[in-house]
Amino acid sequence: MTDNNTSKNQPPRISVGLYRSQEDPDTVSSSDDARQFGHDFIILPIVSSSYKRFISGQNEQLDNTKNSKVIEEWRKNHVFFRDDLVIKNTDLVDYVVGQVSDWLDFDSPDHNVQINSEIALRQQISWACHLGISAVLISFPSTNSIMNYARSLNSILGSLTYTHVWCKIPLVLETEIMTDESRESSVTWERWNKFRVLCEHNSKLSIALEISAQLPDDKDLERWFAEPIKAIILPTSIFLTNAKGYPVLSKKHQTFVRKMIKYKPNFVISCNADSDLHENNGLAAYQEYIRYLNRTIPELTQIEQFANGYQDFLQSPLQPLMDNLESSTYEIFERDNTKYIYYEKAIYHALLDRVPPESDETTVIMVVGAGRGPLVTRSLSAAEKANRRVRIYALEKNPNAFVSLQNMKTEVWGDAVTLAFSDMRLWKPPEKADLLISELLGSFGDNELSPECLDGAQKFLKPDGVSIPASYSTFISPISSTKLYNEVAAHKDFVHFETPYVVMFQSASELTESQEIWRFEHPNKSFEVDDNEMPINNYHNTRYSKVTFDIKQSGMLHGIAGYFESILYKDISISIRPTSHTKDMFSWFPIFFPIKTPIYLPSKTKLEIHFWRLSASQKVWYEWCVETSYSSGVDTISLGSPSIHNVSGRSSWIGLLS
Amino acid sequence: MTDNNTSKNQPPRISVGLYRSQEDPDTVSSSDDARQFGHDFIILPIVSSSYKRFISGQNEQLDNTKNSKVIEEWRKNHVFFRDDLVIKNTDLVDYVVGQVSDWLDFDSPDHNVQINSEIALRQQISWACHLGISAVLISFPSTNSIMNYARSLNSILGSLTYTHVWCKIPLVLETEIMTDESRESSVTWERWNKFRVLCEHNSKLSIALEISAQLPDDKDLERWFAEPIKAIILPTSIFLTNAKGYPVLSKKHQTFVRKMIKYKPNFVISCNADSDLHENNGLAAYQEYIRYLNRTIPELTQIEQFANGYQDFLQSPLQPLMDNLESSTYEIFERDNTKYIYYEKAIYHALLDRVPPESDETTVIMVVGAGRGPLVTRSLSAAEKANRRVRIYALEKNPNAFVSLQNMKTEVWGDAVTLAFSDMRLWKPPEKADLLISELLGSFGDNELSPECLDGAQKFLKPDGVSIPASYSTFISPISSTKLYNEVAAHKDFVHFETPYVVMFQSASELTESQEIWRFEHPNKSFEVDDNEMPINNYHNTRYSKVTFDIKQSGMLHGIAGYFESILYKDISISIRPTSHTKDMFSWFPIFFPIKTPIYLPSKTKLEIHFWRLSASQKVWYEWCVETSYSSGVDTISLGSPSIHNVSGRSSWIGLLS
């Protein structure tokens, strides 16, 4: 947890570079210019146009036979001649992004042009790496024939260590602006997606997204947020002119850029010719404007503040039964005032309903898994507001938290509260309770074993006793996120793909709205008990559910997001589902279940997700499986091969033993 | 290489078992009966019908509350009661295949029936394993809802060591017989395929194929040959009665059974009731008939004899440049008389064309890569038949083979032949040749580096000199083979999926006919040479090709088969392509390029295979990539995520250095 108070009012500086599409510029004077106009870096070609002679095989200064031999020698040795280079040495290395020649043609019908282009690509990137340039910019494949380009690039990506490759992708292809069809406007994403898949999702390959004057609709924009965008290219031509003659962006562009700033990309002002510039302030005005947008982004919400630094960071879910939580973990969760306000409200209404106003009857409350006591405090507060007598038991099995409870009893609560040190599945209560209060929910609802714990604790309840929460439902949705996929894949093993993670989504997009897969209710009267009033086995807490999603817009499926909604008491609920998220409540990030192989989903795909909650004597685990099919109206065909993840809990599980 | 002469006239004994669908049979008397009627094993249920009470939760002897508790206790402990078992002990273990109850229902709408079925499956298979039974028979899922069945079974398959699971699959579903649509008759294959994919292609799961009275068409039958069939179930009801009253199979069934015998499955005679039996000889007649079919299968062809024992066995292709072949390898290949007959014919015609009948001009022949000399012998023989004078040079770089050449020169050839010990790329010949003869082809044509070797050797040729072979073309086709996929997957690594194998296909089927991807011609005048008359680089031997296949019948793609056709001289060719295979030539098995993830291909799929032959200074390698798309007429959508195999030759390559 980092303290973000200092940064709240001063957004971090953003990086803005310059990109002038000139052939054969002078490195030193161009860089000086860019610096003078306030840019943090400049994009310059790696080689000069003279180098073209190797690609086409045409050289006016040599006869054909001689030239052919020169090319073959170059193919063999590919040494640079100093004169062919724009970036000649390491002098400006920290200030420069190298541009690979955009006249290479990897999928030319001429096999020799293919070969020469591949050699040139390798040679240029290799030179940039040698110099220690941090990124090179490559062109987006101009047609759908990208196979040989992808293969060539992929064979290079594997050897990169420091240098990254930015693929320049136009947000909208020129030709697309002409048509209304939404499918057309997704051509660039589809092509990028295929390119990236062919490059084995290599994390060294990212996007430099070139923004167009016309923005596609929000759905189309949305999916770029799930992609690895390292740079946003803003041509000067898309800027409008404000009343004072300064360049500004349209409202829609402003929103997009401000949203993008969260992802901390590099911005690039691109300028074809000086005639493209706006009246006032020349080249400097654009970067100043982008920095102005950065300075004036709205303040972070409470959840954003809390989540800052945790975006897209994969955390293992808590195992509160097996592990004892640390004090700092309690500390963090106790800060979530919103959650406790809802709990207090639920307890308050339950107390009102339980005992008539005039009665002096005492309501027995048991807080199970009391931790350091926040729900005890809220129970006391609810009782005071409701003007009802209560007797409270606080039960906790973590010996360290139990010390905090003793401190609270001594210093604050006094006789109203009785402490008990025990696992709630084993405790023998001195009396039965009216209200059983717990906060055992995980991001997926039941994933911290709330059902099993409350099954054990419900024997404390009077026959008409009430559990808060009364129920919780689990929701899932299909998710696209290159970032999260790469994080999981980086482990290079099988186990991490069969493990759920708690994660605050940022570079991720929901492919469609979440749906409920199952629900738990408490108290649960449906199971048989043994002599100790414990369930004979745990099969009643297993679940199997299949939900079907209609995919309208094509996308790449990387995993499944999980959320919960919980009814605490009657109409008092909390939720972490995106569409019903309890405002300002930050205790739970969503949960993410990866899938082993990303699945391309064309539009009109039907996606079936199968989910299981399974149990053996000592553990609980989830299995999941994704099936996709496409319906043309006439035929329905299955896409891809479904694979059941985490069979028998082989990779991840939650321990039932404390 | 095993010597198969002994087995040629006596086909190996086949195993024929008995399967009587009885509830609660007596193990001992049933087995005695089966043995008496000549069966090698019997299929018996593992548990008796009394066991059903645990699945449905219905028990007439107990009231509901009591029963519910009994079930919960069973769920917890699942111990067998002796009375519930048909197979009670290990007495008949070597004679019995256990049948799992066919009234389990894993995808019942009742979650409790799902749970109980899963427990029962685990319990029954676990008991069979405990006893050491070699196989258990399970039912085929009766509907398309197979997800929970597959998950349950898969979780068990992982723990099996000795025992195999046979899934009983009807070749044709009852309902399908009613319809004409070819799509319907593939329902069982489609369902099996999904089931097997969900079970992670586990090699412990195989098929017991139940043959129907109506056989589907050949295309439908064909694809079962690519599947792991461990048993063929023949119901007595599908047998016809011959003139003498004995049970026999229809011609079509006979052909199918005889073809299946090659795969060495277990046969099973299944019989519902004694009334199903044919007149004569009772139960014994069926197994006798199957054994008769086995005894009378046609003799093996020359290629089959040669391949015997090598079917579906993955071999690494030879690396004749890097490694020196052993004498036994030469021995095997020299046995292929057919191949040398074609070579001799080619040399004969080349000699006739080279020198007019009356001339006493001498034709200079260079045999490059002469090995132990078979082509030298054939050249001498061709010269004699053509009545032409020849001077022969035999060039070899393998020091061990060179001793054999010296032996041959001393003992047989004499002065007509000059020997030279050298790599053909480095040798300085004393004169130029008319004919350059080589046998450097691999299964994929160029995969043993014939192009590179002959590029180096062609400087020996006179300007109008001739190379035998004159050219060779490479062909590929998409292949389905669970067996080969599992062989590759068994290595549990990445490298083996990016490596080609030489293999005699048996449990494999071509999804459609092969197509040419590229060709090499010799001599090759298209490249620039250095001062040593060697090519400056090897880029002229790189290739990239894309071929498109139309898939008419759905199937599972496991890899790519490779073949070659070669023009030795004018109209004299040899081929290992299935459609044009040179009769009785056995020197080359096909080559198999696996793919990492099997791809399900619905019918109407367009399959694009991209293939590269690439080269660096010291090696040559192949890369391959499969792209699939489906066209509904309106939309074309891509299926799955294409993946380029063997990027930069990271997993497999052929060394250019000797």
JSON list of N, CA and C in Angstrom, two decimals, chain A residues 1 38 58 224 246 300 387-388 404 463 465 533 643 656:
[
{"chain": "A", "resi": 1, "resn": "MET", "atom": "N", "xyz": [0.86, -1.19, 0.00]},
{"chain": "A", "resi": 1, "resn": "MET", "atom": "CA", "xyz": [0.00, 0.00, 0.00]},
{"chain": "A", "resi": 1, "resn": "MET", "atom": "C", "xyz": [0.89, 1.24, 0.00]},
{"chain": "A", "resi": 38, "resn": "GLY", "atom": "N", "xyz": [10.45, 21.64, -26.37]},
{"chain": "A", "resi": 38, "resn": "GLY", "atom": "CA", "xyz": [9.94, 21.03, -25.14]},
{"chain": "A", "resi": 38, "resn": "GLY", "atom": "C", "xyz": [9.62, 19.55, -25.21]},
{"chain": "A", "resi": 58, "resn": "GLN", "atom": "N", "xyz": [17.56, -2.60, -56.98]},
{"chain": "A", "resi": 58, "resn": "GLN", "atom": "CA", "xyz": [17.84, -1.63, -58.05]},
{"chain": "A", "resi": 58, "resn": "GLN", "atom": "C", "xyz": [18.94, -0.68, -57.60]},
{"chain": "A", "resi": 224, "resn": "TRP", "atom": "N", "xyz": [-9.13, -1.12, -27.10]},
{"chain": "A", "resi": 224, "resn": "TRP", "atom": "CA", "xyz": [-7.71, -0.78, -27.09]},
{"chain": "A", "resi": 224, "resn": "TRP", "atom": "C", "xyz": [-7.17, -0.66, -25.67]},
{"chain": "A", "resi": 246, "resn": "TYR", "atom": "N", "xyz": [-4.80, 28.79, -30.61]},
{"chain": "A", "resi": 246, "resn": "TYR", "atom": "CA", "xyz": [-3.98, 27.68, -30.13]},
{"chain": "A", "resi": 246, "resn": "TYR", "atom": "C", "xyz": [-4.59, 26.33, -30.53]},
{"chain": "A", "resi": 300, "resn": "LEU", "atom": "N", "xyz": [-8.83, 11.67, -8.34]},
{"chain": "A", "resi": 300, "resn": "LEU", "atom": "CA", "xyz": [-9.13, 10.24, -8.28]},
{"chain": "A", "resi": 300, "resn": "LEU", "atom": "C", "xyz": [-10.29, 9.96, -7.32]},
{"chain": "A", "resi": 387, "resn": "ASN", "atom": "N", "xyz": [-31.67, 1.50, 19.88]},
{"chain": "A", "resi": 387, "resn": "ASN", "atom": "CA", "xyz": [-32.18, 1.46, 21.25]},
{"chain": "A", "resi": 387, "resn": "ASN", "atom": "C", "xyz": [-32.64, 0.06, 21.65]},
{"chain": "A", "resi": 388, "resn": "ARG", "atom": "N", "xyz": [-31.77, -0.90, 21.43]},
{"chain": "A", "resi": 388, "resn": "ARG", "atom": "CA", "xyz": [-32.06, -2.29, 21.77]},
{"chain": "A", "resi": 388, "resn": "ARG", "atom": "C", "xyz": [-30.94, -2.84, 22.64]},
{"chain": "A", "resi": 404, "resn": "SER", "atom": "N", "xyz": [-5.79, -8.27, 20.06]},
{"chain": "A", "resi": 404, "resn": "SER", "atom": "CA", "xyz": [-6.44, -6.99, 19.77]},
{"chain": "A", "resi": 404, "resn": "SER", "atom": "C", "xyz": [-7.84, -6.96, 20.34]},
{"chain": "A", "resi": 463, "resn": "PRO", "atom": "N", "xyz": [-33.51, -21.35, 16.19]},
{"chain": "A", "resi": 463, "resn": "PRO", "atom": "CA", "xyz": [-34.18, -21.83, 14.96]},
{"chain": "A", "resi": 463, "resn": "PRO", "atom": "C", "xyz": [-34.63, -20.69, 14.05]},
{"chain": "A", "resi": 465, "resn": "GLY", "atom": "N", "xyz": [-33.10, -17.78, 14.00]},
{"chain": "A", "resi": 465, "resn": "GLY", "atom": "CA", "xyz": [-32.00, -16.81, 13.97]},
{"chain": "A", "resi": 465, "resn": "GLY", "atom": "C", "xyz": [-31.66, -16.36, 12.55]},
{"chain": "A", "resi": 533, "resn": "GLU", "atom": "N", "xyz": [-23.48, -31.92, 15.15]},
{"chain": "A", "resi": 533, "resn": "GLU", "atom": "CA", "xyz": [-24.21, -30.91, 14.38]},
{"chain": "A", "resi": 533, "resn": "GLU", "atom": "C", "xyz": [-23.37, -30.33, 13.23]},
{"chain": "A", "resi": 643, "resn": "SER", "atom": "N", "xyz": [-10.98, -26.69, -22.85]},
{"chain": "A", "resi": 643, "resn": "SER", "atom": "CA", "xyz": [-10.03, -27.32, -21.94]},
{"chain": "A", "resi": 643, "resn": "SER", "atom": "C", "xyz": [-10.47, -27.04, -20.51]},
{"chain": "A", "resi": 656, "resn": "LEU", "atom": "N", "xyz": [-9.24, -26.44, 3.76]},
{"chain": "A", "resi": 656, "resn": "LEU", "atom": "CA", "xyz": [-10.34, -26.45, 4.72]},
{"chain": "A", "resi": 656, "resn": "LEU", "atom": "C", "xyz": [-9.84, -26.57, 6.16]}
]
